[in-house]
Short mmCIF file of C-alpha atoms in Angstrom, two decimals:
data_model
loop_
_atom_site.label_atom_id
_atom_site.label_comp_id
_atom_site.label_asym_id
_atom_site.label_seq_id
_atom_site.Cartn_x
_atom_site.Cartn_y
_atom_site.Cartn_z
CA MET E 1 11.90 8.75 2.15
CA MET E 2 10.10 6.77 4.87
CA LYS E 3 10.05 3.39 3.17
CA LYS E 4 9.01 1.40 6.19
CA GLY E 5 6.85 4.07 7.77
CA TRP E 6 4.46 4.30 4.85
CA MET E 7 4.13 0.52 4.68
CA MET E 8 3.26 0.41 8.34
CA LEU E 9 0.75 3.21 7.94
CA GLY E 10 -0.94 1.52 5.03
CA THR E 11 -1.30 -1.74 6.92
CA ALA E 12 -2.57 -0.04 10.05
CA LEU E 13 -5.22 1.77 8.04
CA LEU E 14 -6.64 -1.62 7.09
CA ALA E 15 -8.46 -1.24 10.38
CA GLY E 16 -10.97 0.78 8.37
CA SER E 17 -11.91 -2.29 6.30
CA LEU E 18 -15.28 -3.97 6.76
CA LEU E 19 -16.48 -7.53 6.33
CA GLY E 20 -19.89 -8.76 7.30
CA GLY E 21 -21.96 -11.91 7.12
CA CYS E 22 -19.88 -14.31 9.26
CA ALA E 23 -21.37 -15.39 12.54
CA GLU E 24 -19.07 -15.69 15.53
CA LYS E 25 -19.93 -19.35 16.04
CA ASP E 26 -18.88 -20.07 12.46
CA LEU E 27 -15.34 -18.85 13.11
CA VAL E 28 -14.31 -20.13 16.51
CA GLY E 29 -12.24 -23.29 16.12
CA LEU E 30 -11.49 -22.85 12.42
CA SER E 31 -7.97 -23.21 11.10
CA GLY E 32 -6.32 -20.24 9.42
CA ASP E 33 -7.07 -21.52 5.88
CA GLU E 34 -10.66 -22.37 6.83
CA MET E 35 -11.14 -18.91 8.30
CA ILE E 36 -9.77 -17.23 5.17
CA GLU E 37 -12.10 -19.26 2.93
CA LYS E 38 -15.02 -18.32 5.17
CA VAL E 39 -14.21 -14.62 4.91
CA VAL E 40 -13.44 -14.64 1.18
CA HIS E 41 -16.72 -16.32 0.25
CA ALA E 42 -18.94 -14.56 2.79
CA GLU E 43 -21.83 -12.48 1.52
CA THR E 44 -21.13 -9.05 2.94
CA LYS E 45 -23.06 -5.92 3.63
CA PRO E 46 -20.85 -3.01 4.74
CA ALA E 47 -21.97 -1.38 7.97
CA SER E 48 -22.66 2.30 8.55
CA TYR E 49 -20.75 3.74 11.48
CA TYR E 50 -19.07 6.67 13.17
CA ALA E 51 -15.80 5.85 14.93
CA GLU E 52 -12.94 7.55 16.69
CA GLY E 53 -9.51 6.00 16.79
CA VAL E 54 -5.89 6.52 17.74
CA MET E 55 -2.97 5.36 15.65
CA LYS E 56 0.47 5.11 17.25
CA MET E 57 3.76 4.33 15.55
CA TRP E 58 7.06 3.31 17.12
CA SER E 59 10.56 3.18 15.66
CA ASP E 60 13.33 1.44 17.61
CA ASP E 61 10.94 1.20 20.59
CA LYS E 62 10.45 4.99 20.60
CA LEU E 63 7.00 6.47 20.01
CA SER E 64 7.35 8.55 16.83
CA HIS E 65 3.77 9.42 15.83
CA THR E 66 0.36 9.67 17.49
CA MET E 67 -2.54 10.35 15.15
CA HIS E 68 -6.18 10.86 16.17
CA ILE E 69 -8.73 9.72 13.61
CA LYS E 70 -12.46 10.22 13.12
CA GLU E 71 -14.43 8.29 10.49
CA TRP E 72 -17.96 8.49 9.13
CA VAL E 73 -18.96 5.65 6.79
CA ASP E 74 -22.31 5.23 5.03
CA GLY E 75 -22.51 1.54 4.22
CA GLU E 76 -25.50 1.94 1.90
CA THR E 77 -23.95 4.52 -0.42
CA GLY E 78 -20.24 3.92 0.17
CA ARG E 79 -19.65 7.53 1.18
CA LYS E 80 -16.82 8.05 3.65
CA ARG E 81 -15.31 10.95 5.58
CA THR E 82 -12.03 10.80 7.50
CA GLU E 83 -10.44 13.44 9.72
CA THR E 84 -6.91 13.02 11.06
CA GLU E 85 -5.08 15.18 13.58
CA GLU E 86 -1.45 15.07 14.66
CA ASN E 87 0.27 17.78 16.67
CA GLY E 88 -2.53 20.21 15.84
CA ASN E 89 -2.32 19.56 12.09
CA ILE E 90 -5.70 18.50 10.70
CA SER E 91 -6.43 16.80 7.38
CA TYR E 92 -9.78 15.93 5.83
CA ALA E 93 -10.67 13.32 3.20
CA VAL E 94 -14.11 12.68 1.74
CA ASN E 95 -15.40 10.20 -0.82
CA ASP E 96 -18.92 11.33 -1.74
CA GLY E 97 -19.39 8.60 -4.34
CA THR E 98 -18.44 10.91 -7.20
CA ASN E 99 -15.26 12.63 -6.05
CA ILE E 100 -12.50 12.02 -3.55
CA THR E 101 -11.43 15.32 -1.97
CA ILE E 102 -8.46 15.84 0.35
CA TYR E 103 -7.81 19.05 2.29
CA GLU E 104 -4.79 19.70 4.52
CA LYS E 105 -5.68 22.63 6.75
CA GLU E 106 -2.15 23.39 7.96
CA THR E 107 -0.63 23.71 4.48
CA GLY E 108 -3.73 25.11 2.81
CA THR E 109 -3.58 22.51 0.03
CA ALA E 110 -6.48 20.58 -1.46
CA TYR E 111 -6.81 17.86 -4.08
CA SER E 112 -9.75 16.22 -5.82
CA MET E 113 -10.22 13.22 -8.12
CA ASN E 114 -13.32 11.99 -9.92
CA VAL E 115 -14.05 8.34 -9.13
CA SER E 116 -17.56 7.96 -10.54
CA ALA E 117 -16.30 6.24 -13.71
CA MET E 118 -14.11 3.64 -11.98
CA GLY E 119 -16.82 1.01 -12.20
CA GLN E 120 -16.37 -0.31 -8.66
CA GLN E 121 -18.52 0.40 -5.64
CA PRO E 122 -16.72 1.89 -2.63
CA GLU E 123 -18.07 -0.76 -0.27
CA GLN E 124 -16.63 -3.49 -2.48
CA THR E 125 -13.26 -1.79 -2.32
CA GLN E 126 -13.42 -1.76 1.49
CA LYS E 127 -14.10 -5.47 1.58
CA GLN E 128 -11.50 -6.27 -1.03
CA MET E 129 -8.78 -4.52 0.96
CA LEU E 130 -8.93 -7.13 3.70
CA VAL E 131 -9.75 -10.03 1.39
CA ASN E 132 -6.69 -9.25 -0.73
CA GLN E 133 -4.55 -9.00 2.40
CA LEU E 134 -5.64 -12.41 3.64
CA GLU E 135 -5.35 -14.14 0.26
CA ARG E 136 -1.96 -12.58 -0.41
CA LEU E 137 -0.56 -13.71 2.93
CA ARG E 138 -2.05 -17.19 3.19
CA ASN E 139 1.05 -18.82 1.62
CA SER E 140 3.69 -16.69 3.34
CA HIS E 141 2.07 -16.45 6.78
CA ASP E 142 0.69 -18.72 9.45
CA VAL E 143 -2.87 -17.58 10.19
CA ASP E 144 -3.92 -18.47 13.73
CA MET E 145 -7.31 -18.05 15.38
CA MET E 146 -6.37 -16.97 18.90
CA GLY E 147 -9.95 -17.24 20.14
CA GLN E 148 -12.61 -14.98 21.56
CA GLU E 149 -11.65 -12.03 23.77
CA GLU E 150 -13.23 -8.90 25.21
CA LEU E 151 -12.17 -5.44 24.05
CA HIS E 152 -13.86 -2.24 25.20
CA GLU E 153 -16.70 -4.28 26.69
CA GLN E 154 -17.51 -6.08 23.46
CA GLY E 155 -16.70 -9.58 22.25
CA VAL E 156 -14.05 -9.78 19.53
CA ILE E 157 -12.22 -12.47 17.58
CA HIS E 158 -8.41 -12.33 17.81
CA ILE E 159 -6.53 -13.32 14.62
CA LYS E 160 -2.74 -13.48 14.32
CA LEU E 161 -0.66 -13.51 11.11
CA THR E 162 2.98 -14.55 11.47
CA PRO E 163 5.53 -14.84 8.61
CA LYS E 164 6.53 -18.45 7.96
CA GLU E 165 10.09 -17.43 7.13
CA GLU E 166 12.12 -14.95 9.14
CA GLY E 167 13.32 -12.04 7.03
CA THR E 168 10.60 -12.14 4.38
CA LEU E 169 9.02 -8.92 3.20
CA SER E 170 6.05 -9.36 5.48
CA ILE E 171 4.38 -7.67 8.38
CA SER E 172 3.46 -9.59 11.50
CA SER E 173 -0.08 -8.52 12.35
CA GLU E 174 -2.72 -9.12 14.96
CA TYR E 175 -6.37 -8.25 14.38
CA TRP E 176 -9.22 -7.91 16.86
CA VAL E 177 -12.46 -8.17 14.90
CA ASP E 178 -16.11 -7.55 15.74
CA PRO E 179 -17.68 -10.87 14.61
CA LYS E 180 -21.09 -9.26 14.09
CA THR E 181 -19.98 -6.63 11.59
CA TRP E 182 -16.48 -7.96 10.77
CA MET E 183 -15.06 -4.54 11.41
CA ILE E 184 -11.44 -4.58 12.57
CA VAL E 185 -11.53 -2.58 15.80
CA LYS E 186 -7.86 -3.02 16.66
CA VAL E 187 -4.74 -3.97 14.73
CA ILE E 188 -1.08 -4.20 15.77
CA SER E 189 1.57 -4.57 13.06
CA THR E 190 5.31 -5.11 13.37
CA TYR E 191 7.77 -4.60 10.52
CA GLY E 192 11.43 -4.85 11.44
CA ASP E 193 12.09 -2.19 14.07
CA GLU E 194 8.81 -0.44 13.24
CA LYS E 195 5.54 -1.02 15.05
CA SER E 196 2.08 0.46 14.68
CA GLU E 197 -1.16 0.17 16.61
CA MET E 198 -4.61 1.32 15.56
CA VAL E 199 -7.54 1.19 18.01
CA TYR E 200 -11.12 2.32 17.41
CA ASP E 201 -13.06 3.44 20.49
CA PRO E 202 -15.87 4.42 20.55
CA ILE E 203 -17.76 2.97 17.58
CA GLN E 204 -21.36 3.95 16.88
CA TYR E 205 -23.21 1.79 14.36
CA ASP E 206 -26.04 3.03 12.15
CA PRO E 207 -25.70 6.73 13.02
CA GLU E 208 -27.73 9.48 11.36
CA PHE E 209 -25.76 11.51 8.82
CA SER E 210 -26.52 15.15 8.08
CA GLU E 211 -26.42 16.65 4.57
CA ASP E 212 -22.99 18.22 5.17
CA THR E 213 -21.33 15.16 6.73
CA PHE E 214 -19.71 14.19 3.43
CA VAL E 215 -18.80 17.73 2.39
CA ILE E 216 -15.50 19.47 3.18
CA ASP E 217 -15.66 23.18 3.94
CA ILE E 218 -12.65 24.39 1.92
CA PRO E 219 -11.86 28.15 2.06
CA LYS E 220 -12.46 29.95 -1.23
CA GLU E 221 -8.85 31.10 -1.48
CA VAL E 222 -7.58 27.49 -1.55
CA ASP E 223 -6.90 26.17 -5.04
CA VAL E 224 -8.27 22.63 -5.36
CA LYS E 225 -5.90 20.72 -7.65
CA ASP E 226 -6.88 17.72 -9.76
CA LEU E 227 -4.96 14.62 -8.63
CA ASN E 228 -5.09 13.26 -12.17
CA ASP E 229 -3.02 16.25 -13.30
CA LEU E 230 -0.31 15.50 -10.72
CA THR E 231 0.31 11.90 -11.79
CA GLN E 232 0.25 10.66 -15.36
CA SER E 233 1.14 7.35 -16.95
CA SER E 234 1.61 6.80 -20.66
CA GLU E 235 3.31 4.56 -23.19
CA VAL E 236 6.32 6.26 -24.75
CA SER E 237 9.04 5.64 -27.30
CA LEU E 238 12.66 4.98 -26.41
CA GLU E 239 13.61 8.46 -27.58
CA GLU E 240 10.89 10.05 -25.42
CA ALA E 241 12.02 8.02 -22.40
CA GLU E 242 15.65 9.10 -22.80
CA GLN E 243 14.59 12.71 -23.23
CA ALA E 244 12.50 12.54 -20.05
CA LEU E 245 15.45 11.18 -18.05
CA GLY E 246 17.90 13.57 -19.66
CA GLN E 247 20.34 10.89 -20.81
CA PRO E 248 20.59 7.42 -22.40
CA PHE E 249 20.10 4.49 -20.02
CA LEU E 250 21.02 0.81 -19.86
CA GLN E 251 18.92 -1.67 -21.84
CA ASP E 252 18.84 -5.32 -22.85
CA LEU E 253 20.29 -5.38 -26.37
CA ASN E 254 20.97 -9.14 -26.58
CA GLY E 255 17.72 -9.89 -28.35
CA GLU E 256 16.87 -13.02 -26.35
CA LEU E 257 13.90 -11.21 -24.83
CA GLU E 258 11.65 -8.89 -26.82
CA LEU E 259 11.02 -5.34 -25.62
CA SER E 260 7.22 -5.22 -25.50
CA ARG E 261 6.56 -1.63 -24.40
CA ILE E 262 7.92 1.32 -22.46
CA GLU E 263 5.74 3.08 -19.90
CA MET E 264 6.50 6.39 -18.23
CA TYR E 265 5.00 7.49 -14.94
CA SER E 266 5.25 11.22 -14.32
CA SER E 267 4.45 12.98 -11.07
CA SER E 268 4.69 16.63 -10.07
CA GLY E 269 5.15 18.44 -6.79
CA ALA E 270 8.06 18.48 -4.37
CA PHE E 271 8.89 14.80 -4.98
CA GLY E 272 7.88 14.71 -8.62
CA ARG E 273 9.91 12.72 -11.14
CA ASN E 274 9.80 10.77 -14.39
CA GLU E 275 9.98 7.00 -13.98
CA VAL E 276 10.46 4.75 -17.01
CA THR E 277 9.68 1.00 -17.08
CA LEU E 278 10.68 -1.33 -19.91
CA TYR E 279 8.82 -4.65 -20.19
CA TYR E 280 10.64 -7.60 -21.78
CA ILE E 281 8.60 -10.60 -22.94
CA ASN E 282 9.04 -14.19 -24.06
CA ASN E 283 6.18 -16.06 -25.79
CA ASP E 284 3.94 -13.03 -25.21
CA LYS E 285 4.47 -13.15 -21.44
CA VAL E 286 6.38 -10.55 -19.43
CA GLU E 287 9.59 -12.12 -18.14
CA VAL E 288 11.31 -9.16 -16.54
CA SER E 289 10.80 -5.42 -16.12
CA LEU E 290 13.46 -2.72 -15.89
CA THR E 291 12.59 0.54 -14.13
CA VAL E 292 14.81 3.64 -14.36
CA PHE E 293 14.61 7.10 -12.81
CA ASN E 294 16.99 9.88 -11.80
CA ALA E 295 18.64 8.98 -8.51
CA PRO E 296 17.76 11.33 -5.63
CA ASP E 297 20.62 13.55 -4.50
CA GLU E 298 19.85 13.58 -0.78
CA ASN E 299 17.34 12.80 2.00
CA VAL E 300 17.25 9.15 0.98
CA ASP E 301 16.51 6.49 3.59
CA ASN E 302 19.11 3.79 2.85
CA THR E 303 17.95 1.54 5.68
CA LEU E 304 17.50 -1.99 4.39
CA LEU E 305 14.08 -3.60 4.74
CA PRO E 306 13.86 -6.93 6.62
CA ASP E 307 13.69 -8.76 3.29
CA GLU E 308 16.41 -6.65 1.67
CA SER E 309 20.10 -7.55 1.53
CA LYS E 310 23.19 -5.95 0.05
CA VAL E 311 24.46 -7.53 -3.17
CA GLU E 312 26.91 -6.63 -5.90
CA VAL E 313 25.35 -5.47 -9.16
CA ARG E 314 27.51 -4.48 -12.13
CA GLY E 315 30.53 -3.95 -9.90
CA THR E 316 28.77 -1.68 -7.45
CA GLU E 317 26.75 -2.10 -4.24
CA GLY E 318 23.08 -2.74 -4.77
CA SER E 319 20.26 -4.47 -2.95
CA TYR E 320 18.14 -7.57 -3.48
CA MET E 321 14.60 -8.30 -2.27
CA LYS E 322 13.88 -12.02 -2.34
CA SER E 323 10.11 -11.91 -1.91
CA ILE E 324 9.53 -9.82 -5.05
CA ARG E 325 12.62 -10.99 -7.01
CA ASN E 326 14.03 -7.47 -7.37
CA ILE E 327 17.53 -6.02 -7.52
CA SER E 328 18.32 -2.29 -7.45
CA TRP E 329 21.44 -0.17 -7.84
CA THR E 330 22.58 3.34 -8.83
CA GLU E 331 24.80 3.98 -11.85
CA ASN E 332 25.80 7.25 -13.56
CA GLY E 333 23.11 9.25 -11.76
CA LEU E 334 20.29 6.83 -12.54
CA ARG E 335 18.52 4.43 -10.22
CA TYR E 336 17.83 1.01 -11.77
CA SER E 337 15.46 -1.69 -10.57
CA ILE E 338 14.97 -5.11 -12.18
CA MET E 339 12.05 -7.34 -11.23
CA GLY E 340 11.65 -10.94 -12.34
CA GLU E 341 8.10 -12.01 -13.07
CA ASN E 342 8.47 -15.70 -12.18
CA GLU E 343 10.44 -17.96 -9.83
CA GLU E 344 13.06 -18.72 -12.49
CA TRP E 345 14.45 -15.23 -11.94
CA THR E 346 16.77 -15.96 -9.03
CA MET E 347 19.13 -13.38 -7.59
CA GLU E 348 22.00 -14.85 -9.63
CA ARG E 349 20.02 -14.68 -12.86
CA LEU E 350 18.99 -11.09 -12.19
CA GLN E 351 22.62 -10.18 -11.52
CA ALA E 352 23.73 -11.89 -14.72
CA TRP E 353 21.01 -10.18 -16.78
CA ALA E 354 21.93 -6.79 -15.30
CA LYS E 355 25.60 -7.37 -16.13
CA GLU E 356 24.74 -7.66 -19.85
CA LEU E 357 22.78 -4.40 -20.04
CA LYS E 358 24.25 -1.79 -22.37
CA LEU E 359 23.66 1.80 -23.44
CA SER E 360 21.87 2.18 -26.77
CA ASN E 361 24.64 4.38 -28.20
#
């Protein structure tokens, strides 16, 4: 499992986000907080563009992945097409406003999901990706305006986000942004010994799209699977949860906190599993959640994240993540994870709560 790799990839793909409506002169000289407020409250109109980009990823200073990307985005309708290629393997993804379709040419697999009933416009989602990133990091990061620079013969604004505390679950990032469209044209992210870089060049604004631009040509013999059928979430009883995991599991039986509900997330495919989460409340507010699933037998990346440290949990070795108040450990073939929902749930309190967990029978 590439824990860090996927996080890096997700952050690097933020380069596809768009924000408009801020003039360059309104940003130069602003503090980090002032810049964030300017972006958050800006009236935006997503741009239409065609762009080509290259994403590179390094691990321990060694180049591990090079991915070539092409994007077509219709700012007026929110339609988007993305093509990625790595080592000759090509994947396609299209959001036509009604369905999201993904086709991996090398494996001959395709997936589709209806998004027309989600009640949110695609262009709002693009904006919110970056807005959420900035708002989420404003307390944990220093946001610095590095000034105006030139990149690929165009003026850009350079923004740097640096974690305030060393070792927090955070990614150090640098953005180079087109101040006219607020499109991120370059981003570099560092996470522990992982690094990624995404650069768009060239970028063509307001291109003409043909009728088949947002259509994927999938061979007839390829079975297009519904993504909603591969992942399902539902509220279940304790008996149903135990049956899904194949055995009883640890619970809080002290009665100080009330078990509000049990949710089960089920996924299929090569990495499919049943994952059960119990929510414990006090005064109608969730205090702590307990997630349980069958521990993987092999191919598990045990590398600790920068924010993760080894701790003892119930007499065995586990791990603790300070930034999200979470402890995890494996016991009797099950993987447990406890997350505190407020700052009162310190590592010591989580350890103490875990120590009191018991089997139901």
